[in-house]
Amino acid sequence: MASQTTKGEERVAQMAALVEKVQYTMEVADSLPTLEEFVAEQVKDQIYHLETNLAVLKIYQYHPESVKIPVVVQILLKSLMALPANHFSLCAFQLSKAILRDPQVETVFKIADLLETADFLKFWALADSQAELLDIVPGFADAVREHIIGLLSRTYQTINKKLLQDTLHLPLDQLNTVINERGWKRTVDSITFDANECNQPRAKKLAQRV
């Protein structure tokens, strides 16, 4: 695992240098295939480099004849895996109207909207119906669950176990594994998250009348 991480870090460093070169020279003919190849590497090796992906979309913006929709979809899905960071918005800003009209891209935008509005039950329903599309990026569902857990644990101190199961879209045995791995306290029907600065009750400050 360590060697794979080192390899990923080395490739990220190489791509960062190439992205900088592209930004200043726009040597698209030589650079675009290499950048697109690294998008595929990010998917395969489950690494991530936003700057490379933005550079690809920027080149597509100025050279629409070079657009590859599967690459765009991969980039958008990888950006959603970085939630709650606003990487999806940064990528979406680079897309032309023609790209936005593509059915697969439209679907990814629907998925993004449900995630960003925390409508998780509808998100999972759509995700199940679009499994073939989402399966092109390994780890997508797990990354979304990490985002959901982070959001829930910052919002709630205790949550109904069935609600948590539905929100994470997990069978009961897998939910119990998650609970055990994270050391959450449980009762028959509720789960208590670890305390953090966001999920603790705060004392109300009473204004003094002078």
PDB file of C-alpha atoms in Angstrom:
ATOM      1  CA  MET A   1       0.000   0.000   0.000  1.00  0.00           C
ATOM      2  CA  ALA A   2       2.863   2.356   0.849  1.00  0.00           C
ATOM      3  CA  SER A   3       4.515   1.816  -2.545  1.00  0.00           C
ATOM      4  CA  GLN A   4       1.201   2.516  -4.293  1.00  0.00           C
ATOM      5  CA  THR A   5       0.819   5.729  -2.282  1.00  0.00           C
ATOM      6  CA  THR A   6       4.363   6.781  -3.168  1.00  0.00           C
ATOM      7  CA  LYS A   7       3.707   6.043  -6.827  1.00  0.00           C
ATOM      8  CA  GLY A   8       0.518   8.120  -6.674  1.00  0.00           C
ATOM      9  CA  GLU A   9       2.347  11.013  -5.021  1.00  0.00           C
ATOM     10  CA  GLU A  10       5.047  10.889  -7.689  1.00  0.00           C
ATOM     11  CA  ARG A  11       2.465  10.968 -10.481  1.00  0.00           C
ATOM     12  CA  VAL A  12       0.648  13.866  -8.821  1.00  0.00           C
ATOM     13  CA  ALA A  13       3.915  15.802  -8.674  1.00  0.00           C
ATOM     14  CA  GLN A  14       4.595  15.059 -12.350  1.00  0.00           C
ATOM     15  CA  MET A  15       1.127  16.170 -13.358  1.00  0.00           C
ATOM     16  CA  ALA A  16       1.364  19.326 -11.261  1.00  0.00           C
ATOM     17  CA  ALA A  17       4.471  20.303 -13.235  1.00  0.00           C
ATOM     18  CA  LEU A  18       2.732  19.508 -16.524  1.00  0.00           C
ATOM     19  CA  VAL A  19      -0.373  21.474 -15.533  1.00  0.00           C
ATOM     20  CA  GLU A  20       1.784  24.496 -14.767  1.00  0.00           C
ATOM     21  CA  LYS A  21       3.410  24.166 -18.178  1.00  0.00           C
ATOM     22  CA  VAL A  22       0.024  23.932 -19.903  1.00  0.00           C
ATOM     23  CA  GLN A  23      -1.251  26.997 -18.068  1.00  0.00           C
ATOM     24  CA  TYR A  24       1.611  29.104 -19.343  1.00  0.00           C
ATOM     25  CA  THR A  25       2.137  27.630 -22.815  1.00  0.00           C
ATOM     26  CA  MET A  26      -1.164  25.884 -23.717  1.00  0.00           C
ATOM     27  CA  GLU A  27       0.792  23.166 -25.543  1.00  0.00           C
ATOM     28  CA  VAL A  28      -2.397  21.196 -25.925  1.00  0.00           C
ATOM     29  CA  ALA A  29      -1.440  18.745 -28.651  1.00  0.00           C
ATOM     30  CA  ASP A  30       1.249  17.101 -26.538  1.00  0.00           C
ATOM     31  CA  SER A  31      -0.229  17.604 -23.088  1.00  0.00           C
ATOM     32  CA  LEU A  32      -3.908  16.664 -23.354  1.00  0.00           C
ATOM     33  CA  PRO A  33      -3.461  12.906 -23.907  1.00  0.00           C
ATOM     34  CA  THR A  34      -1.104  12.727 -20.921  1.00  0.00           C
ATOM     35  CA  LEU A  35      -3.533  14.659 -18.729  1.00  0.00           C
ATOM     36  CA  GLU A  36      -6.448  12.475 -19.834  1.00  0.00           C
ATOM     37  CA  GLU A  37      -4.382   9.390 -19.094  1.00  0.00           C
ATOM     38  CA  PHE A  38      -3.808  10.663 -15.575  1.00  0.00           C
ATOM     39  CA  VAL A  39      -7.552  11.125 -15.089  1.00  0.00           C
ATOM     40  CA  ALA A  40      -7.883   7.401 -15.846  1.00  0.00           C
ATOM     41  CA  GLU A  41      -5.060   6.679 -13.383  1.00  0.00           C
ATOM     42  CA  GLN A  42      -6.860   8.642 -10.686  1.00  0.00           C
ATOM     43  CA  VAL A  43      -9.915   6.471 -11.208  1.00  0.00           C
ATOM     44  CA  LYS A  44      -7.991   3.197 -11.316  1.00  0.00           C
ATOM     45  CA  ASP A  45      -5.636   3.912  -8.393  1.00  0.00           C
ATOM     46  CA  GLN A  46      -8.157   5.915  -6.344  1.00  0.00           C
ATOM     47  CA  ILE A  47      -5.974   9.006  -6.105  1.00  0.00           C
ATOM     48  CA  TYR A  48      -7.015  12.572  -6.851  1.00  0.00           C
ATOM     49  CA  HIS A  49      -5.549  15.730  -8.329  1.00  0.00           C
ATOM     50  CA  LEU A  50      -8.003  18.575  -8.851  1.00  0.00           C
ATOM     51  CA  GLU A  51      -5.571  20.778 -10.788  1.00  0.00           C
ATOM     52  CA  THR A  52      -5.065  18.144 -13.478  1.00  0.00           C
ATOM     53  CA  ASN A  53      -8.787  17.698 -13.875  1.00  0.00           C
ATOM     54  CA  LEU A  54      -9.433  21.429 -14.110  1.00  0.00           C
ATOM     55  CA  ALA A  55      -6.683  21.708 -16.730  1.00  0.00           C
ATOM     56  CA  VAL A  56      -8.361  19.025 -18.847  1.00  0.00           C
ATOM     57  CA  LEU A  57     -11.721  20.803 -18.651  1.00  0.00           C
ATOM     58  CA  LYS A  58     -10.079  24.124 -19.451  1.00  0.00           C
ATOM     59  CA  ILE A  59      -8.516  22.662 -22.591  1.00  0.00           C
ATOM     60  CA  TYR A  60     -11.894  21.198 -23.576  1.00  0.00           C
ATOM     61  CA  GLN A  61     -13.385  24.658 -23.156  1.00  0.00           C
ATOM     62  CA  TYR A  62     -11.042  26.132 -25.770  1.00  0.00           C
ATOM     63  CA  HIS A  63     -10.860  23.026 -27.964  1.00  0.00           C
ATOM     64  CA  PRO A  64     -14.376  21.531 -28.065  1.00  0.00           C
ATOM     65  CA  GLU A  65     -13.354  19.143 -30.833  1.00  0.00           C
ATOM     66  CA  SER A  66     -11.184  17.360 -28.256  1.00  0.00           C
ATOM     67  CA  VAL A  67     -13.937  16.763 -25.688  1.00  0.00           C
ATOM     68  CA  LYS A  68     -14.333  13.207 -24.403  1.00  0.00           C
ATOM     69  CA  ILE A  69     -17.540  12.877 -22.394  1.00  0.00           C
ATOM     70  CA  PRO A  70     -16.376   9.773 -20.455  1.00  0.00           C
ATOM     71  CA  VAL A  71     -13.409  11.787 -19.191  1.00  0.00           C
ATOM     72  CA  VAL A  72     -15.703  14.659 -18.185  1.00  0.00           C
ATOM     73  CA  VAL A  73     -17.943  12.252 -16.272  1.00  0.00           C
ATOM     74  CA  GLN A  74     -14.975  10.730 -14.469  1.00  0.00           C
ATOM     75  CA  ILE A  75     -13.725  14.172 -13.469  1.00  0.00           C
ATOM     76  CA  LEU A  76     -17.141  15.257 -12.184  1.00  0.00           C
ATOM     77  CA  LEU A  77     -17.640  12.089 -10.156  1.00  0.00           C
ATOM     78  CA  LYS A  78     -14.147  12.369  -8.654  1.00  0.00           C
ATOM     79  CA  SER A  79     -14.931  15.947  -7.666  1.00  0.00           C
ATOM     80  CA  LEU A  80     -18.084  14.814  -5.859  1.00  0.00           C
ATOM     81  CA  MET A  81     -15.981  12.332  -3.913  1.00  0.00           C
ATOM     82  CA  ALA A  82     -14.194  15.344  -2.417  1.00  0.00           C
ATOM     83  CA  LEU A  83     -17.359  16.736  -0.783  1.00  0.00           C
ATOM     84  CA  PRO A  84     -17.840  18.902   1.236  1.00  0.00           C
ATOM     85  CA  ALA A  85     -15.135  20.742  -0.741  1.00  0.00           C
ATOM     86  CA  ASN A  86     -16.556  22.790  -3.620  1.00  0.00           C
ATOM     87  CA  HIS A  87     -14.555  20.983  -6.315  1.00  0.00           C
ATOM     88  CA  PHE A  88     -17.680  20.052  -8.277  1.00  0.00           C
ATOM     89  CA  SER A  89     -18.616  23.711  -8.679  1.00  0.00           C
ATOM     90  CA  LEU A  90     -15.094  24.538  -9.834  1.00  0.00           C
ATOM     91  CA  CYS A  91     -15.289  21.811 -12.465  1.00  0.00           C
ATOM     92  CA  ALA A  92     -18.831  22.648 -13.537  1.00  0.00           C
ATOM     93  CA  PHE A  93     -17.800  26.253 -14.206  1.00  0.00           C
ATOM     94  CA  GLN A  94     -15.476  25.010 -16.973  1.00  0.00           C
ATOM     95  CA  LEU A  95     -18.159  23.141 -18.925  1.00  0.00           C
ATOM     96  CA  SER A  96     -19.652  24.368 -22.180  1.00  0.00           C
ATOM     97  CA  LYS A  97     -23.367  24.337 -22.931  1.00  0.00           C
ATOM     98  CA  ALA A  98     -22.835  21.435 -25.325  1.00  0.00           C
ATOM     99  CA  ILE A  99     -21.256  19.325 -22.597  1.00  0.00           C
ATOM    100  CA  LEU A 100     -23.971  20.273 -20.122  1.00  0.00           C
ATOM    101  CA  ARG A 101     -26.612  18.942 -22.526  1.00  0.00           C
ATOM    102  CA  ASP A 102     -25.071  15.469 -22.600  1.00  0.00           C
ATOM    103  CA  PRO A 103     -27.413  12.957 -20.885  1.00  0.00           C
ATOM    104  CA  GLN A 104     -24.676  11.423 -18.727  1.00  0.00           C
ATOM    105  CA  VAL A 105     -23.475  14.842 -17.592  1.00  0.00           C
ATOM    106  CA  GLU A 106     -27.060  15.861 -16.832  1.00  0.00           C
ATOM    107  CA  THR A 107     -27.405  12.765 -14.649  1.00  0.00           C
ATOM    108  CA  VAL A 108     -24.239  13.616 -12.730  1.00  0.00           C
ATOM    109  CA  PHE A 109     -25.604  17.111 -12.108  1.00  0.00           C
ATOM    110  CA  LYS A 110     -28.824  15.617 -10.710  1.00  0.00           C
ATOM    111  CA  ILE A 111     -26.728  13.442  -8.421  1.00  0.00           C
ATOM    112  CA  ALA A 112     -24.683  16.451  -7.337  1.00  0.00           C
ATOM    113  CA  ASP A 113     -27.801  18.474  -6.571  1.00  0.00           C
ATOM    114  CA  LEU A 114     -29.198  15.735  -4.318  1.00  0.00           C
ATOM    115  CA  LEU A 115     -25.897  15.435  -2.467  1.00  0.00           C
ATOM    116  CA  GLU A 116     -25.441  19.163  -2.044  1.00  0.00           C
ATOM    117  CA  THR A 117     -28.996  19.551  -0.716  1.00  0.00           C
ATOM    118  CA  ALA A 118     -28.514  16.525   1.588  1.00  0.00           C
ATOM    119  CA  ASP A 119     -31.476  14.707   0.015  1.00  0.00           C
ATOM    120  CA  PHE A 120     -29.745  11.403   0.597  1.00  0.00           C
ATOM    121  CA  LEU A 121     -32.683   9.014   0.250  1.00  0.00           C
ATOM    122  CA  LYS A 122     -33.442  10.341  -3.225  1.00  0.00           C
ATOM    123  CA  PHE A 123     -29.734  10.321  -4.000  1.00  0.00           C
ATOM    124  CA  TRP A 124     -29.427   6.599  -3.270  1.00  0.00           C
ATOM    125  CA  ALA A 125     -32.549   5.847  -5.299  1.00  0.00           C
ATOM    126  CA  LEU A 126     -31.039   7.660  -8.281  1.00  0.00           C
ATOM    127  CA  ALA A 127     -27.633   6.101  -7.657  1.00  0.00           C
ATOM    128  CA  ASP A 128     -29.148   2.611  -7.713  1.00  0.00           C
ATOM    129  CA  SER A 129     -30.811   3.347 -11.053  1.00  0.00           C
ATOM    130  CA  GLN A 130     -27.533   4.698 -12.444  1.00  0.00           C
ATOM    131  CA  ALA A 131     -25.215   2.019 -11.066  1.00  0.00           C
ATOM    132  CA  GLU A 132     -23.590   1.399 -14.442  1.00  0.00           C
ATOM    133  CA  LEU A 133     -22.608   5.055 -14.695  1.00  0.00           C
ATOM    134  CA  LEU A 134     -21.347   5.370 -11.121  1.00  0.00           C
ATOM    135  CA  ASP A 135     -19.454   2.086 -11.170  1.00  0.00           C
ATOM    136  CA  ILE A 136     -16.922   3.584 -13.591  1.00  0.00           C
ATOM    137  CA  VAL A 137     -15.355   5.314 -10.571  1.00  0.00           C
ATOM    138  CA  PRO A 138     -14.435   2.784  -7.870  1.00  0.00           C
ATOM    139  CA  GLY A 139     -15.016   3.966  -4.326  1.00  0.00           C
ATOM    140  CA  PHE A 140     -17.686   6.518  -5.225  1.00  0.00           C
ATOM    141  CA  ALA A 141     -20.340   5.148  -2.857  1.00  0.00           C
ATOM    142  CA  ASP A 142     -17.842   4.778  -0.013  1.00  0.00           C
ATOM    143  CA  ALA A 143     -16.676   8.375  -0.454  1.00  0.00           C
ATOM    144  CA  VAL A 144     -20.264   9.592  -0.401  1.00  0.00           C
ATOM    145  CA  ARG A 145     -20.892   7.641   2.803  1.00  0.00           C
ATOM    146  CA  GLU A 146     -17.857   9.277   4.396  1.00  0.00           C
ATOM    147  CA  HIS A 147     -19.303  12.668   3.464  1.00  0.00           C
ATOM    148  CA  ILE A 148     -22.699  11.725   4.883  1.00  0.00           C
ATOM    149  CA  ILE A 149     -21.177  10.439   8.128  1.00  0.00           C
ATOM    150  CA  GLY A 150     -19.213  13.643   8.513  1.00  0.00           C
ATOM    151  CA  LEU A 151     -22.323  15.740   7.980  1.00  0.00           C
ATOM    152  CA  LEU A 152     -24.493  13.681  10.331  1.00  0.00           C
ATOM    153  CA  SER A 153     -21.877  13.546  13.080  1.00  0.00           C
ATOM    154  CA  ARG A 154     -21.514  17.326  12.970  1.00  0.00           C
ATOM    155  CA  THR A 155     -25.271  17.813  13.056  1.00  0.00           C
ATOM    156  CA  TYR A 156     -26.452  15.191  15.540  1.00  0.00           C
ATOM    157  CA  GLN A 157     -25.167  13.803  18.794  1.00  0.00           C
ATOM    158  CA  THR A 158     -27.578  10.853  18.680  1.00  0.00           C
ATOM    159  CA  ILE A 159     -29.464   9.473  15.681  1.00  0.00           C
ATOM    160  CA  ASN A 160     -32.076   6.783  15.148  1.00  0.00           C
ATOM    161  CA  LYS A 161     -30.355   3.603  13.962  1.00  0.00           C
ATOM    162  CA  LYS A 162     -32.864   2.891  11.173  1.00  0.00           C
ATOM    163  CA  LEU A 163     -32.538   6.447   9.909  1.00  0.00           C
ATOM    164  CA  LEU A 164     -28.763   6.083   9.867  1.00  0.00           C
ATOM    165  CA  GLN A 165     -29.048   2.791   8.002  1.00  0.00           C
ATOM    166  CA  ASP A 166     -31.335   4.309   5.379  1.00  0.00           C
ATOM    167  CA  THR A 167     -29.194   7.435   5.034  1.00  0.00           C
ATOM    168  CA  LEU A 168     -26.038   5.386   4.499  1.00  0.00           C
ATOM    169  CA  HIS A 169     -27.893   2.864   2.310  1.00  0.00           C
ATOM    170  CA  LEU A 170     -26.307  -0.136   3.993  1.00  0.00           C
ATOM    171  CA  PRO A 171     -27.581  -3.585   4.956  1.00  0.00           C
ATOM    172  CA  LEU A 172     -27.723  -4.101   8.711  1.00  0.00           C
ATOM    173  CA  ASP A 173     -24.595  -6.251   8.950  1.00  0.00           C
ATOM    174  CA  GLN A 174     -22.502  -3.667   7.111  1.00  0.00           C
ATOM    175  CA  LEU A 175     -23.952  -0.863   9.242  1.00  0.00           C
ATOM    176  CA  ASN A 176     -22.983  -2.769  12.390  1.00  0.00           C
ATOM    177  CA  THR A 177     -19.458  -3.149  11.010  1.00  0.00           C
ATOM    178  CA  VAL A 178     -19.240   0.631  10.489  1.00  0.00           C
ATOM    179  CA  ILE A 179     -20.536   1.252  14.014  1.00  0.00           C
ATOM    180  CA  ASN A 180     -18.004  -1.148  15.531  1.00  0.00           C
ATOM    181  CA  GLU A 181     -15.084   0.201  13.508  1.00  0.00           C
ATOM    182  CA  ARG A 182     -15.808   3.753  14.606  1.00  0.00           C
ATOM    183  CA  GLY A 183     -16.566   2.885  18.211  1.00  0.00           C
ATOM    184  CA  TRP A 184     -19.940   4.619  18.282  1.00  0.00           C
ATOM    185  CA  LYS A 185     -22.121   3.949  21.306  1.00  0.00           C
ATOM    186  CA  ARG A 186     -25.423   2.248  20.650  1.00  0.00           C
ATOM    187  CA  THR A 187     -28.711   1.279  22.189  1.00  0.00           C
ATOM    188  CA  VAL A 188     -31.358  -0.941  20.635  1.00  0.00           C
ATOM    189  CA  ASP A 189     -32.570   1.800  18.297  1.00  0.00           C
ATOM    190  CA  SER A 190     -30.113   4.706  18.485  1.00  0.00           C
ATOM    191  CA  ILE A 191     -26.497   5.536  17.741  1.00  0.00           C
ATOM    192  CA  THR A 192     -24.405   8.161  19.534  1.00  0.00           C
ATOM    193  CA  PHE A 193     -21.597   9.779  17.559  1.00  0.00           C
ATOM    194  CA  ASP A 194     -18.312  10.820  19.108  1.00  0.00           C
ATOM    195  CA  ALA A 195     -18.477  14.279  20.653  1.00  0.00           C
ATOM    196  CA  ASN A 196     -17.150  17.135  18.540  1.00  0.00           C
ATOM    197  CA  GLU A 197     -17.353  20.900  18.679  1.00  0.00           C
ATOM    198  CA  CYS A 198     -20.355  20.961  16.360  1.00  0.00           C
ATOM    199  CA  ASN A 199     -22.679  18.364  17.910  1.00  0.00           C
ATOM    200  CA  GLN A 200     -22.527  19.510  21.523  1.00  0.00           C
ATOM    201  CA  PRO A 201     -25.227  21.682  23.109  1.00  0.00           C
ATOM    202  CA  ARG A 202     -24.140  25.236  23.612  1.00  0.00           C
ATOM    203  CA  ALA A 203     -25.071  27.407  26.549  1.00  0.00           C
ATOM    204  CA  LYS A 204     -27.407  30.221  25.648  1.00  0.00           C
ATOM    205  CA  LYS A 205     -26.142  33.688  26.327  1.00  0.00           C
ATOM    206  CA  LEU A 206     -28.749  35.884  27.936  1.00  0.00           C
ATOM    207  CA  ALA A 207     -28.651  39.526  27.001  1.00  0.00           C
ATOM    208  CA  GLN A 208     -28.402  41.834  29.964  1.00  0.00           C
ATOM    209  CA  ARG A 209     -30.781  44.699  30.241  1.00  0.00           C
ATOM    210  CA  VAL A 210     -29.155  47.952  31.230  1.00  0.00           C
TER     211      VAL A 210
END
